[in-house]
Amino acid sequence: AHRPKILHPDFVLVRNEVRTCKMDYHNLLLGLIYANVPSINSLRSIHLCCDRPIVQAALNRARDRHGAAAFPVVMQEFYPNGDGFFYGMPFPAVLKFGSNHAGVGKVKVRHHHDMDDLKGLLGLTKDGHCLAEPFIEGDYDLRIQRIGPHVRVFERRSVTGMWKTNTSTAEVTEVPVTEEFAKWVDIAGTLFGSGADDVMDLCTVDAVVDMEGRKHIIEVNGTSSGLMPDCADADNGHIADLVVARLEAIEAARRGPGQT
């Protein structure tokens, strides 16, 4: 007979999405939160990142706090459902259904006639809500990656002409970490606070650089952020170092001062 496995984890490293269009591990996440299991990223931040509008709200607060020049988050509109749906920004636009990732549920909309058709699909989606923003004709994309104290910046240029460079073939180049990019990823890591239960040790900032060289922050991803293949071995090592350091800190706190 099948017997359920009972686990008592001392620590968890979460590297996959909690929810996708095919899977939903939200109840497992709630169980870890209920049991107060320490983790990377913090379970609270992982829970908040499950819903794209919550992340966008935090990004909007950060833009208002630091200023659009220092933290240039793209302007968006949120629609909880199809009732009263009216897009009031320029076309073409990008419609983002629900809280999916990796390009899933993102549609480029040419004009208001297409938008009228697409808004009727909201009721058929799992989440029932969407975000909309002006489409930015990009020269190239940027991804700023944070793993604890280690920061990398990558340029992505499509070689297929597809506007979603993260889902099509793209030429990826690592570029220097500027003060501006370092600030962006520091802000992203503390979107939900700077305490141990809030901070995101693993996160990425995705941005588009338009034809005039202006930068636009599109989104922030948390613990499930993918690694670039050429740097994956080194970066997985950085993640392992983070886990070991956190486990040692937990053990030291358990033993108390003066004990080894």
PDB file of N, CA and C in Angstrom, residues 93-138:
ATOM      1  N   ALA A  93       0.605  47.507 -27.577  1.00  0.00           N
ATOM      2  CA  ALA A  93       0.643  47.242 -26.138  1.00  0.00           C
ATOM      3  C   ALA A  93       1.033  45.792 -25.894  1.00  0.00           C
ATOM      4  N   VAL A  94       1.320  45.485 -24.644  1.00  0.00           N
ATOM      5  CA  VAL A  94       1.564  44.105 -24.224  1.00  0.00           C
ATOM      6  C   VAL A  94       0.557  43.777 -23.132  1.00  0.00           C
ATOM      7  N   LEU A  95      -0.162  42.685 -23.332  1.00  0.00           N
ATOM      8  CA  LEU A  95      -1.139  42.208 -22.357  1.00  0.00           C
ATOM      9  C   LEU A  95      -0.550  40.986 -21.661  1.00  0.00           C
ATOM     10  N   LYS A  96      -0.553  41.009 -20.315  1.00  0.00           N
ATOM     11  CA  LYS A  96       0.026  39.911 -19.528  1.00  0.00           C
ATOM     12  C   LYS A  96      -1.077  39.265 -18.710  1.00  0.00           C
ATOM     13  N   PHE A  97      -1.483  38.070 -19.127  1.00  0.00           N
ATOM     14  CA  PHE A  97      -2.554  37.352 -18.444  1.00  0.00           C
ATOM     15  C   PHE A  97      -2.018  36.652 -17.206  1.00  0.00           C
ATOM     16  N   GLY A  98      -2.682  36.869 -16.068  1.00  0.00           N
ATOM     17  CA  GLY A  98      -2.347  36.144 -14.858  1.00  0.00           C
ATOM     18  C   GLY A  98      -0.932  36.393 -14.379  1.00  0.00           C
ATOM     19  N   SER A  99      -0.353  35.373 -13.743  1.00  0.00           N
ATOM     20  CA  SER A  99       0.974  35.500 -13.118  1.00  0.00           C
ATOM     21  C   SER A  99       1.949  34.479 -13.660  1.00  0.00           C
ATOM     22  N   ASN A 100       1.822  34.169 -14.955  1.00  0.00           N
ATOM     23  CA  ASN A 100       2.716  33.199 -15.576  1.00  0.00           C
ATOM     24  C   ASN A 100       4.090  33.813 -15.822  1.00  0.00           C
ATOM     25  N   HIS A 101       5.047  32.945 -16.155  1.00  0.00           N
ATOM     26  CA  HIS A 101       6.419  33.371 -16.371  1.00  0.00           C
ATOM     27  C   HIS A 101       6.945  32.807 -17.688  1.00  0.00           C
ATOM     28  N   ALA A 102       8.177  33.207 -18.027  1.00  0.00           N
ATOM     29  CA  ALA A 102       8.883  32.696 -19.213  1.00  0.00           C
ATOM     30  C   ALA A 102       8.106  32.954 -20.503  1.00  0.00           C
ATOM     31  N   GLY A 103       7.459  34.108 -20.586  1.00  0.00           N
ATOM     32  CA  GLY A 103       6.769  34.494 -21.805  1.00  0.00           C
ATOM     33  C   GLY A 103       5.372  33.943 -21.965  1.00  0.00           C
ATOM     34  N   VAL A 104       4.952  33.039 -21.067  1.00  0.00           N
ATOM     35  CA  VAL A 104       3.613  32.445 -21.166  1.00  0.00           C
ATOM     36  C   VAL A 104       2.559  33.478 -20.795  1.00  0.00           C
ATOM     37  N   GLY A 105       1.503  33.574 -21.608  1.00  0.00           N
ATOM     38  CA  GLY A 105       0.413  34.496 -21.312  1.00  0.00           C
ATOM     39  C   GLY A 105       0.686  35.940 -21.660  1.00  0.00           C
ATOM     40  N   LYS A 106       1.761  36.223 -22.410  1.00  0.00           N
ATOM     41  CA  LYS A 106       2.081  37.596 -22.809  1.00  0.00           C
ATOM     42  C   LYS A 106       1.797  37.752 -24.306  1.00  0.00           C
ATOM     43  N   VAL A 107       1.003  38.760 -24.642  1.00  0.00           N
ATOM     44  CA  VAL A 107       0.548  38.945 -26.016  1.00  0.00           C
ATOM     45  C   VAL A 107       0.800  40.390 -26.442  1.00  0.00           C
ATOM     46  N   LYS A 108       1.373  40.558 -27.635  1.00  0.00           N
ATOM     47  CA  LYS A 108       1.527  41.889 -28.210  1.00  0.00           C
ATOM     48  C   LYS A 108       0.226  42.267 -28.921  1.00  0.00           C
ATOM     49  N   VAL A 109      -0.291  43.432 -28.609  1.00  0.00           N
ATOM     50  CA  VAL A 109      -1.589  43.884 -29.123  1.00  0.00           C
ATOM     51  C   VAL A 109      -1.374  45.103 -30.014  1.00  0.00           C
ATOM     52  N   ARG A 110      -1.789  45.017 -31.253  1.00  0.00           N
ATOM     53  CA  ARG A 110      -1.487  46.076 -32.231  1.00  0.00           C
ATOM     54  C   ARG A 110      -2.359  47.321 -32.069  1.00  0.00           C
ATOM     55  N   HIS A 111      -3.647  47.127 -31.792  1.00  0.00           N
ATOM     56  CA  HIS A 111      -4.553  48.272 -31.730  1.00  0.00           C
ATOM     57  C   HIS A 111      -5.779  47.915 -30.888  1.00  0.00           C
ATOM     58  N   HIS A 112      -6.681  48.890 -30.735  1.00  0.00           N
ATOM     59  CA  HIS A 112      -7.796  48.708 -29.812  1.00  0.00           C
ATOM     60  C   HIS A 112      -8.779  47.637 -30.286  1.00  0.00           C
ATOM     61  N   HIS A 113      -8.835  47.356 -31.595  1.00  0.00           N
ATOM     62  CA  HIS A 113      -9.724  46.291 -32.076  1.00  0.00           C
ATOM     63  C   HIS A 113      -9.248  44.938 -31.555  1.00  0.00           C
ATOM     64  N   ASP A 114      -7.941  44.694 -31.632  1.00  0.00           N
ATOM     65  CA  ASP A 114      -7.404  43.445 -31.089  1.00  0.00           C
ATOM     66  C   ASP A 114      -7.574  43.378 -29.575  1.00  0.00           C
ATOM     67  N   MET A 115      -7.377  44.517 -28.907  1.00  0.00           N
ATOM     68  CA  MET A 115      -7.530  44.546 -27.454  1.00  0.00           C
ATOM     69  C   MET A 115      -8.964  44.194 -27.062  1.00  0.00           C
ATOM     70  N   ASP A 116      -9.913  44.659 -27.853  1.00  0.00           N
ATOM     71  CA  ASP A 116     -11.322  44.360 -27.586  1.00  0.00           C
ATOM     72  C   ASP A 116     -11.582  42.858 -27.649  1.00  0.00           C
ATOM     73  N   ASP A 117     -10.942  42.196 -28.627  1.00  0.00           N
ATOM     74  CA  ASP A 117     -11.105  40.745 -28.742  1.00  0.00           C
ATOM     75  C   ASP A 117     -10.441  40.018 -27.571  1.00  0.00           C
ATOM     76  N   LEU A 118      -9.248  40.455 -27.227  1.00  0.00           N
ATOM     77  CA  LEU A 118      -8.471  39.739 -26.217  1.00  0.00           C
ATOM     78  C   LEU A 118      -9.048  39.876 -24.811  1.00  0.00           C
ATOM     79  N   LYS A 119      -9.654  41.015 -24.516  1.00  0.00           N
ATOM     80  CA  LYS A 119     -10.172  41.180 -23.154  1.00  0.00           C
ATOM     81  C   LYS A 119     -11.286  40.178 -22.848  1.00  0.00           C
ATOM     82  N   GLY A 120     -11.932  39.673 -23.910  1.00  0.00           N
ATOM     83  CA  GLY A 120     -12.965  38.667 -23.711  1.00  0.00           C
ATOM     84  C   GLY A 120     -12.418  37.330 -23.242  1.00  0.00           C
ATOM     85  N   LEU A 121     -11.085  37.144 -23.369  1.00  0.00           N
ATOM     86  CA  LEU A 121     -10.474  35.890 -22.928  1.00  0.00           C
ATOM     87  C   LEU A 121     -10.180  35.870 -21.435  1.00  0.00           C
ATOM     88  N   LEU A 122     -10.271  37.020 -20.783  1.00  0.00           N
ATOM     89  CA  LEU A 122      -9.922  37.083 -19.363  1.00  0.00           C
ATOM     90  C   LEU A 122     -10.718  36.085 -18.530  1.00  0.00           C
ATOM     91  N   GLY A 123     -11.997  35.976 -18.831  1.00  0.00           N
ATOM     92  CA  GLY A 123     -12.850  35.080 -18.057  1.00  0.00           C
ATOM     93  C   GLY A 123     -12.489  33.613 -18.220  1.00  0.00           C
ATOM     94  N   LEU A 124     -11.708  33.284 -19.253  1.00  0.00           N
ATOM     95  CA  LEU A 124     -11.317  31.900 -19.494  1.00  0.00           C
ATOM     96  C   LEU A 124      -9.993  31.546 -18.843  1.00  0.00           C
ATOM     97  N   THR A 125      -9.278  32.552 -18.335  1.00  0.00           N
ATOM     98  CA  THR A 125      -7.972  32.292 -17.739  1.00  0.00           C
ATOM     99  C   THR A 125      -8.119  31.853 -16.285  1.00  0.00           C
ATOM    100  N   LYS A 126      -7.091  31.186 -15.777  1.00  0.00           N
ATOM    101  CA  LYS A 126      -7.124  30.650 -14.417  1.00  0.00           C
ATOM    102  C   LYS A 126      -7.223  31.761 -13.382  1.00  0.00           C
ATOM    103  N   ASP A 127      -6.406  32.833 -13.572  1.00  0.00           N
ATOM    104  CA  ASP A 127      -6.375  33.915 -12.586  1.00  0.00           C
ATOM    105  C   ASP A 127      -7.485  34.938 -12.796  1.00  0.00           C
ATOM    106  N   GLY A 128      -7.889  35.147 -14.054  1.00  0.00           N
ATOM    107  CA  GLY A 128      -8.984  36.074 -14.327  1.00  0.00           C
ATOM    108  C   GLY A 128      -8.607  37.534 -14.319  1.00  0.00           C
ATOM    109  N   HIS A 129      -7.309  37.857 -14.166  1.00  0.00           N
ATOM    110  CA  HIS A 129      -6.872  39.251 -14.177  1.00  0.00           C
ATOM    111  C   HIS A 129      -5.717  39.410 -15.150  1.00  0.00           C
ATOM    112  N   CYS A 130      -5.363  40.653 -15.456  1.00  0.00           N
ATOM    113  CA  CYS A 130      -4.242  40.878 -16.361  1.00  0.00           C
ATOM    114  C   CYS A 130      -3.644  42.259 -16.109  1.00  0.00           C
ATOM    115  N   LEU A 131      -2.438  42.435 -16.637  1.00  0.00           N
ATOM    116  CA  LEU A 131      -1.746  43.715 -16.651  1.00  0.00           C
ATOM    117  C   LEU A 131      -1.530  44.127 -18.097  1.00  0.00           C
ATOM    118  N   ALA A 132      -1.518  45.419 -18.348  1.00  0.00           N
ATOM    119  CA  ALA A 132      -1.268  45.911 -19.708  1.00  0.00           C
ATOM    120  C   ALA A 132      -0.303  47.080 -19.646  1.00  0.00           C
ATOM    121  N   GLU A 133       0.552  47.170 -20.649  1.00  0.00           N
ATOM    122  CA  GLU A 133       1.566  48.228 -20.695  1.00  0.00           C
ATOM    123  C   GLU A 133       1.892  48.541 -22.149  1.00  0.00           C
ATOM    124  N   PRO A 134       2.411  49.726 -22.445  1.00  0.00           N
ATOM    125  CA  PRO A 134       2.823  50.032 -23.820  1.00  0.00           C
ATOM    126  C   PRO A 134       3.969  49.117 -24.260  1.00  0.00           C
ATOM    127  N   PHE A 135       3.922  48.671 -25.508  1.00  0.00           N
ATOM    128  CA  PHE A 135       5.016  47.882 -26.069  1.00  0.00           C
ATOM    129  C   PHE A 135       6.195  48.809 -26.357  1.00  0.00           C
ATOM    130  N   ILE A 136       7.374  48.382 -25.928  1.00  0.00           N
ATOM    131  CA  ILE A 136       8.579  49.183 -26.136  1.00  0.00           C
ATOM    132  C   ILE A 136       9.428  48.506 -27.209  1.00  0.00           C
ATOM    133  N   GLU A 137       9.643  49.207 -28.299  1.00  0.00           N
ATOM    134  CA  GLU A 137      10.504  48.687 -29.364  1.00  0.00           C
ATOM    135  C   GLU A 137      11.937  48.703 -28.864  1.00  0.00           C
ATOM    136  N   GLY A 138      12.464  47.530 -28.577  1.00  0.00           N
ATOM    137  CA  GLY A 138      13.761  47.452 -27.918  1.00  0.00           C
ATOM    138  C   GLY A 138      14.924  47.243 -28.870  1.00  0.00           C
TER     139      GLY A 138
END
